[in-house]
Coordinates of C-alpha atoms and ligand atoms in Angstrom, one line a residue:
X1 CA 0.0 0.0 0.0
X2 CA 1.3 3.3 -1.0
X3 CA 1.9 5.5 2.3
X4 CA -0.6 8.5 2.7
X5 CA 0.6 12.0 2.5
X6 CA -0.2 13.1 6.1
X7 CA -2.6 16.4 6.2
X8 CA 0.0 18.6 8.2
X9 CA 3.1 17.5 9.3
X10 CA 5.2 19.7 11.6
X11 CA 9.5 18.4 11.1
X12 CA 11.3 19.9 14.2
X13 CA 9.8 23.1 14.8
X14 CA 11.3 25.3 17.4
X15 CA 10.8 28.9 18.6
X16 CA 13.0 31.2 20.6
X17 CA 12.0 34.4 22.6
X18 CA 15.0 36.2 23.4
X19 CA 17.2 33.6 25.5
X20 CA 13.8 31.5 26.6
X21 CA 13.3 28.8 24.0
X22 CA 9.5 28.6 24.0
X23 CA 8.9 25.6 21.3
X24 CA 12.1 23.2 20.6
X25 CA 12.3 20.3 18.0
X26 CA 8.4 19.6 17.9
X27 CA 7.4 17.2 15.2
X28 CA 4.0 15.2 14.1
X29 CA 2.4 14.2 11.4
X30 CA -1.6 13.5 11.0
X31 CA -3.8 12.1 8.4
X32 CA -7.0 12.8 6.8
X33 CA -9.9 13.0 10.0
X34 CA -7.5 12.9 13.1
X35 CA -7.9 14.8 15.4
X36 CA -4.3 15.7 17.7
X37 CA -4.8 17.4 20.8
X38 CA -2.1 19.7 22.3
X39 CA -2.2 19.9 25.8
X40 CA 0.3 20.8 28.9
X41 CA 0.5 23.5 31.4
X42 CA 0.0 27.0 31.0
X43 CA 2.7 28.8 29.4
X44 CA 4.3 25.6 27.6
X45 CA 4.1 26.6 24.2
X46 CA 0.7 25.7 23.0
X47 CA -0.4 28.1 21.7
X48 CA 2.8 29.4 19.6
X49 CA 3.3 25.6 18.3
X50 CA -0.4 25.8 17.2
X51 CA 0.5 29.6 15.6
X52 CA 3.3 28.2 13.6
X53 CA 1.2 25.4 12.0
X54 CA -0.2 28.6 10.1
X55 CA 2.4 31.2 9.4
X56 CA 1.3 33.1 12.5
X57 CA 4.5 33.0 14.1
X58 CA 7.3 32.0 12.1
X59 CA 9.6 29.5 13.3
X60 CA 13.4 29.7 13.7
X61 CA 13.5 26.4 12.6
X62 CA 12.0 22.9 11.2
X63 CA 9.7 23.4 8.8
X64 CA 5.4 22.7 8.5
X65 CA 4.3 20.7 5.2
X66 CA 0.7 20.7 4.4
X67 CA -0.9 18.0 1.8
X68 CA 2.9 17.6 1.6
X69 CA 3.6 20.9 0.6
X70 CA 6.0 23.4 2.8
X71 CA 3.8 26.7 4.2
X72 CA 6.4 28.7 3.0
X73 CA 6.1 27.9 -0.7
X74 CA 2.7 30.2 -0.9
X75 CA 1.9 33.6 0.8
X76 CA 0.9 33.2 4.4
X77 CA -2.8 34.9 3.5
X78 CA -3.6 32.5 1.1
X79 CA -2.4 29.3 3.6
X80 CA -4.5 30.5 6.3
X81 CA -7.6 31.0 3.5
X82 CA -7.4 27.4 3.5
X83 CA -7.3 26.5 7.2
X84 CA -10.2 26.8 9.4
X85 CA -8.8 28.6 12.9
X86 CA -11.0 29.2 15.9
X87 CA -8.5 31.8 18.0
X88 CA -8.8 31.4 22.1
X89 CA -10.7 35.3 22.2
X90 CA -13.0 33.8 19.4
X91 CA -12.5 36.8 17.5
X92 CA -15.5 37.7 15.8
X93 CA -15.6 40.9 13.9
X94 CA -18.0 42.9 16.1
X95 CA -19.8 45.5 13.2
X96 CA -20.9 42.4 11.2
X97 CA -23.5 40.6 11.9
X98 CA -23.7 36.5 12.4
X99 CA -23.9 35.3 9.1
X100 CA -21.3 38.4 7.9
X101 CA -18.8 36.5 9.9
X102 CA -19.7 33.6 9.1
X103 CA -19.5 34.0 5.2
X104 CA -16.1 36.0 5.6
X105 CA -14.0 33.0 4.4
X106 CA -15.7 32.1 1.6
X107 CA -16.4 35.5 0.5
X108 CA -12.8 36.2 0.4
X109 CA -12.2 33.0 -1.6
X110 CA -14.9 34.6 -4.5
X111 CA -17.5 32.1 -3.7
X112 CA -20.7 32.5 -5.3
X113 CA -23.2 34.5 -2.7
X114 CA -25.5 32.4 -3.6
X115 CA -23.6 28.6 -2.4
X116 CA -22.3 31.3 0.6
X117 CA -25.7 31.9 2.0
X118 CA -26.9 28.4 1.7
X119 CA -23.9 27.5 3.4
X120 CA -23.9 30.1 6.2
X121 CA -28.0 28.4 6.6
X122 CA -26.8 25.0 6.7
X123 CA -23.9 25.4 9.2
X124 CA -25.7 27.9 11.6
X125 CA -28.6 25.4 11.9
X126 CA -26.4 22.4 12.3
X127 CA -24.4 24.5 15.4
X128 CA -28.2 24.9 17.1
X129 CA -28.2 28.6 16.3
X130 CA -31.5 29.3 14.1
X131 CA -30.6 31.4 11.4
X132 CA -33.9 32.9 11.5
X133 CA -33.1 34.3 15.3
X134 CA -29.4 34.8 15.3
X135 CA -27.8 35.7 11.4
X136 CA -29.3 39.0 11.7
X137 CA -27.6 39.6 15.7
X138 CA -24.4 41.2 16.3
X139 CA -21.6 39.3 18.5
X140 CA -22.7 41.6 21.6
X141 CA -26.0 40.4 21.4
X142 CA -24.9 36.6 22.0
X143 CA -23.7 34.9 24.8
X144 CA -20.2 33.6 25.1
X145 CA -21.5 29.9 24.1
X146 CA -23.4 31.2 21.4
X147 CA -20.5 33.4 20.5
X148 CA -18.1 30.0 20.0
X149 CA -20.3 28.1 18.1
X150 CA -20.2 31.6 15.4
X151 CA -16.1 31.2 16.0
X152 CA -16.6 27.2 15.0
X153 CA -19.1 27.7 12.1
X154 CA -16.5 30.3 10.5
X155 CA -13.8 28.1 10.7
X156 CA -15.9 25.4 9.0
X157 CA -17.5 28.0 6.7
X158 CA -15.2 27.1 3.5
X159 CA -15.0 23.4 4.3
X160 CA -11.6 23.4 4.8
X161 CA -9.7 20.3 5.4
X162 CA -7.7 21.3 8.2
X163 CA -8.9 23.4 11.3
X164 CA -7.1 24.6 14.1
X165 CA -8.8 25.3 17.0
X166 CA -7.5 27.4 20.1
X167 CA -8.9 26.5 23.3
X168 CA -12.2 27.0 21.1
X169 CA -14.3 26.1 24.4
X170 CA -12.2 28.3 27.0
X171 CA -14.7 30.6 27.7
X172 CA -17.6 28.5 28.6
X173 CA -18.3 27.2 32.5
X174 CA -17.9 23.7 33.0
X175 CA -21.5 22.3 32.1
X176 CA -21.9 24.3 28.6
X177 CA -18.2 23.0 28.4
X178 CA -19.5 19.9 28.8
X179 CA -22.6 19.8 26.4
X180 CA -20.5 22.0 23.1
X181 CA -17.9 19.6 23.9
X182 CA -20.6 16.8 22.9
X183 CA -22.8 18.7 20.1
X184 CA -18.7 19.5 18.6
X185 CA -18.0 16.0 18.6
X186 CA -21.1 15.0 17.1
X187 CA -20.8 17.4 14.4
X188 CA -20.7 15.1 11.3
X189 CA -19.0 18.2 9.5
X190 CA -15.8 17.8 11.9
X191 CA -15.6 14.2 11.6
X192 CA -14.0 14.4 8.6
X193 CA -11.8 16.9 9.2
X194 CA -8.5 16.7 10.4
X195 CA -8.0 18.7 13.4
X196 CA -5.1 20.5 15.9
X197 CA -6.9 21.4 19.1
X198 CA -5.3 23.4 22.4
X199 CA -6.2 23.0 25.2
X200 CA -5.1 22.5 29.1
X201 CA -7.7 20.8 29.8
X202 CA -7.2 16.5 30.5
X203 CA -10.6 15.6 29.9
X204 CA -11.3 17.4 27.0
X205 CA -8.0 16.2 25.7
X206 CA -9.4 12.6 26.5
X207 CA -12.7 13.1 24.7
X208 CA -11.2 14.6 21.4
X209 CA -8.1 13.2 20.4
X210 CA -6.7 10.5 18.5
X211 CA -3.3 11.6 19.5
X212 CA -2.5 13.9 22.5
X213 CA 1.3 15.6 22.4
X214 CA 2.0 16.4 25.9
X215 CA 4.1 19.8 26.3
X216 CA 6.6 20.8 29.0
X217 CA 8.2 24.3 28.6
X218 CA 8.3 23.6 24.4
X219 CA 9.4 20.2 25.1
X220 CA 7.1 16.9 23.7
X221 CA 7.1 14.7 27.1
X222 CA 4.9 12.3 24.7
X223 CA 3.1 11.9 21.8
X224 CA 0.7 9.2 21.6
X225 CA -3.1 8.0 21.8
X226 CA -4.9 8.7 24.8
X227 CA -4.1 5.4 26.8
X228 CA -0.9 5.1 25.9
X229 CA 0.0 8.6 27.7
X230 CA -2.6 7.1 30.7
X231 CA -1.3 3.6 30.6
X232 CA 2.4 3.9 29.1
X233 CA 3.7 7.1 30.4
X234 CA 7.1 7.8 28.9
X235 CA 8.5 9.6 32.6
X236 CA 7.7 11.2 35.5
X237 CA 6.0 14.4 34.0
X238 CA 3.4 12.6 32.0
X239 CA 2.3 10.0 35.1
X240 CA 2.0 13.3 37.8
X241 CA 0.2 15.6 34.6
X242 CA -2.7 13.0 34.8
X243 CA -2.6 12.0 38.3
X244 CA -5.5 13.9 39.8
X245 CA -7.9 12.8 37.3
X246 CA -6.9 9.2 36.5
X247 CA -10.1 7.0 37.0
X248 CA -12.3 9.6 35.0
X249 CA -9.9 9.4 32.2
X250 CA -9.5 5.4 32.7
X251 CA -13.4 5.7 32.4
X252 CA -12.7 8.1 29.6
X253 CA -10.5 5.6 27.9
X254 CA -11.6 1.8 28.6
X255 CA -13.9 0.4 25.8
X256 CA -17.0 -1.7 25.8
X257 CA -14.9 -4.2 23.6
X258 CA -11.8 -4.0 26.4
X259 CA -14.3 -5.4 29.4
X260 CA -16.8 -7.4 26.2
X261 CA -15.5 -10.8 27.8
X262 CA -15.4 -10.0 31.6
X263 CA -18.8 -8.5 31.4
X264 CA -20.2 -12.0 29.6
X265 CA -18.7 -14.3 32.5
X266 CA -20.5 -12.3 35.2
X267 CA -23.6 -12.9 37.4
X268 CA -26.0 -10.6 36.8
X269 CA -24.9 -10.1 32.9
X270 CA -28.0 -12.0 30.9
X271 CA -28.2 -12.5 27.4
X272 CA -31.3 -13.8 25.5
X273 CA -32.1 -14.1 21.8
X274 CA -35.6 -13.0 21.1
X275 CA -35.6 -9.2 22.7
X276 CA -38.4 -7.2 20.9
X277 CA -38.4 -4.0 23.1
X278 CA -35.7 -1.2 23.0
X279 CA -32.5 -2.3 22.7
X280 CA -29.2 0.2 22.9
X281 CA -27.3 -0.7 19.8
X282 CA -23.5 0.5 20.9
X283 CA -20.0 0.3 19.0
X284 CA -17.4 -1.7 20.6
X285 CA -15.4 1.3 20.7
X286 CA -18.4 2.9 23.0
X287 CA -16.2 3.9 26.3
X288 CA -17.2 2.6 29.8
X289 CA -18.1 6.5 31.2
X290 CA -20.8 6.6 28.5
X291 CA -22.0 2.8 29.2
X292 CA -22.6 3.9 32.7
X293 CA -24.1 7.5 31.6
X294 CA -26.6 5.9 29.7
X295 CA -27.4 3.1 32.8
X296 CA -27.7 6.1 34.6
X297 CA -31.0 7.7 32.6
X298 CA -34.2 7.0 34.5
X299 CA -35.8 5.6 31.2
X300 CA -33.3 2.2 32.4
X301 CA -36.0 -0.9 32.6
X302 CA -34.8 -4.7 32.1
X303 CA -37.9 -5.3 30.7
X304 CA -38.4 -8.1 28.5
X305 CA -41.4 -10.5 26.9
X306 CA -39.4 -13.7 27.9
X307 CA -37.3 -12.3 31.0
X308 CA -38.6 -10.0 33.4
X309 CA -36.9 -8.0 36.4
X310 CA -38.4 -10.5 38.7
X311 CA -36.4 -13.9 37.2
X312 CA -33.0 -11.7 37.1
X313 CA -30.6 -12.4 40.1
X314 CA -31.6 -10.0 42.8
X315 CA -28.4 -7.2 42.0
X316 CA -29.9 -7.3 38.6
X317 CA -33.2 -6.6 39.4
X318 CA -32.7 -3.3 41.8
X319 CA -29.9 -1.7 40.5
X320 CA -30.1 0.4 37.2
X321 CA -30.0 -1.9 34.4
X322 CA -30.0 -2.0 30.3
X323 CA -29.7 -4.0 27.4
X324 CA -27.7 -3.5 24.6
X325 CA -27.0 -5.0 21.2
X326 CA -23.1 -4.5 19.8
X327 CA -22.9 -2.7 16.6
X328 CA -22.2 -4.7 13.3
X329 CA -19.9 -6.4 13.0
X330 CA -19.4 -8.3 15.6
X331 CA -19.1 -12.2 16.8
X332 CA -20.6 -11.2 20.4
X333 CA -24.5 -13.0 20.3
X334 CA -26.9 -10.1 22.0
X335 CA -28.4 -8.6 23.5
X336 CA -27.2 -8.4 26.7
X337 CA -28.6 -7.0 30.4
X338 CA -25.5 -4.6 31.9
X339 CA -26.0 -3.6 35.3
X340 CA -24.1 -1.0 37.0
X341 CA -21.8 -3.7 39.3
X342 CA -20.9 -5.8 36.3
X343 CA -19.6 -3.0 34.1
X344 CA -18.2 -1.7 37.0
X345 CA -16.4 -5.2 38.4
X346 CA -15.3 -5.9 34.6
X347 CA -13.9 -2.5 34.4
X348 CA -12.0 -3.3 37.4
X349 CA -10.8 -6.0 35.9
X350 CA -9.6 -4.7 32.4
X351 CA -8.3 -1.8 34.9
X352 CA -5.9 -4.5 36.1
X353 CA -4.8 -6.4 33.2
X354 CA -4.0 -2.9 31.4
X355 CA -1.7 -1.1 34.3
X356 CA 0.0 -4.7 34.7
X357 CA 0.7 -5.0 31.5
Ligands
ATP1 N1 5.3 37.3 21.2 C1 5.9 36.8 22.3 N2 7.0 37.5 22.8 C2 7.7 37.0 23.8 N3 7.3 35.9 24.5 C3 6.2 35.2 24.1 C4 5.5 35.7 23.0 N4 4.4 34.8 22.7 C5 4.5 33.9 23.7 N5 5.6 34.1 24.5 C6 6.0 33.3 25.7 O1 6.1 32.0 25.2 C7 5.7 31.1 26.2 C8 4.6 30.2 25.7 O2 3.5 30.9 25.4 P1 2.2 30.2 24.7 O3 1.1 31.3 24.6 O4 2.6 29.5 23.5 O5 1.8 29.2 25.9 P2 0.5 28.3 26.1 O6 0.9 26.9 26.4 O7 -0.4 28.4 24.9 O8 -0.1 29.0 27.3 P3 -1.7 29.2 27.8 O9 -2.2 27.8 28.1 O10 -1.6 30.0 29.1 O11 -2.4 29.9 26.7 C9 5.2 31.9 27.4 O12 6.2 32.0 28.4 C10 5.0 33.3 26.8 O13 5.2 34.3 27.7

């Protein structure tokens, strides 16, 4: 097979500020709809690594390629035309209205007005802003959620295929957080995309990335997928960065198809072959925090026309409870009943084989 071109590709970049050396010998590459997080404390470097992707800073050396071509083959304007960036202040332009900013992009790339506005529609809708209450609004008029989502859909507005996004959630208190985090992840439009996301914060590090590159005063402590950082840690930095927040990234991290065999050989886990009534149909992939957000919705009933609450083993029947059917494809018969304790013993259990690995 013939190797991909990667997206973006950063070759030992590295940024001095006077005598302090604020981003040394950085390198990555990422291919098409990965998402890399950049995370570390404040001050290390985020930021002006992320700047440098785009000819916002220039580097004193290494070099950035993009679809395999070097950023400094083409006039910065026209590179950054092509990349979506979300900047940490959001940055909307505060005389134009919602869809003005919005269509800025595209507008300045000579789309038709026409393909502009339909796009504008499309994207505003899809981000949960109405265009019928909020294109017409100015930035002031919105709140700081509201304002982020205008930062995200003008990133996205030209479809580019690379976005970069600056602590494009910074703003927000924790439960908005929380719930753009989701709707972002969701968003069909970014799944394809191939991303470069800041941000200091673990979770949301956890919850994005494909590949996190953990930074230290400029310096990569490790670049990896998320559980190789939380199970692997190359030293001493990376196992005390995540310390404080371990078993909510472990949650974070261990899949349905990582606990799939311990959670078969337990007690309370029942599997039958003729459910009619609603069934959760899950990936594999699915991690363990969501399994247990879902058991933890009031609608959860282990109802069933040949099984009822009554004939399950008495930890089955009074504890929240659900069944769910794997995804195709898959050689695991369904569905199955998962109650809180047998998720939570086979998590356990994975938890063990993994850290003693
Ligand atoms: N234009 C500049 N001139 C001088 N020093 C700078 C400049 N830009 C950044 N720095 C310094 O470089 C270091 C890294 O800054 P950077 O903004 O990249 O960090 P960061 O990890 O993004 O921080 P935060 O999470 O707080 O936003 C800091 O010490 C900062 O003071």
């Amino acid at each position: 097979m013939l190797p991909i071109t990667p997206v973006i590709e950063a070759r030992g970049l590295t940024k001095h500020y006077g005598p302090q050396v604020v981003v040394q010998d950085v390198s990555f590459a990422l291919q098409p709809g990965e998402t890399l997080v950049l995370l570390g404390p404040s001050g290390c470097g985020k930021t002006t690594l992320l700047r440098m992707l785009n000819r916002l800073v220039e580097p004193d050396a290494g070099s950035v390629l993009v679809h395999g071509r070097d950023v400094q083959a083409q006039p910065a304007e026209q590179l950054r035309r092509g990349i979506g960036y979300v900047i940490q202040q959001v940055g909307l332009l505060p005389h134009y209205t919602v869809a003005e900013n919005v269509a800025v992009v595209p507008r300045l790339l000579g789309r038709p007005p026409t393909e502009v506005a339909t796009r504008t529609t499309e994207l505003l809708t899809r981000l949960h802003l109405p265009p019928e209450r909020f294109a017409g609004l100015y930035p002031h008029q919105l709140s700081g959620g509201q304002q982020q989502r205008v930062g995200l859909a003008r990133a996205l507005a030209a479809d580019p295929p690379l976005v970069l996004l600056d602590e494009p959630f910074g703003a927000l208190d924790p439960i908005t957080r929380a719930s753009i985090r989701r709707e972002f992840r969701e968003l069909p439009e970014l799944q394809r995309k191939t991303v470069v996301l800041v941000t200091h914060d673990v979770t949301e590090a956890f919850e994005l990335a494909d590949q996190i590159l953990l930074l230290e005063a400029g310096r990569v402590q490790q670049l990896g997928a998320p559980r190789d950082l939380l199970f692997r840690p190359a030293n001493g930095f990376v196992r005390s960065f995540f310390a404080t927040e371990r078993l909510g990234l472990q949650l974070r991290t261990i899949q349905l198809a990582d606990i799939m065999t311990d959670v078969l050989t337990q007690p309370t886990t029942h599997r039958i072959t003729n459910y009619k009534s609603d069934v959760n149909i899950v990936s594999p992939s699915v991690s363990v925090h969501s399994i247990l957000e879902l058991l933890s919705q009031p609608s959860a009933s282990p109802t069933s026309p040949e099984l009822s609450p009554t004939t399950l083993s008495p930890g089955a029947a009074t504890e929240p409870a659900q069944w769910f059917q794997l995804a195709p494809p898959t050689d695991v018969a369904g569905p199955f009943l998962l109650s809180y304790s047998s998720v939570m013993s086979a998590f356990g259990r994975a938890l063990h084989r993994l850290t003693t690995a």
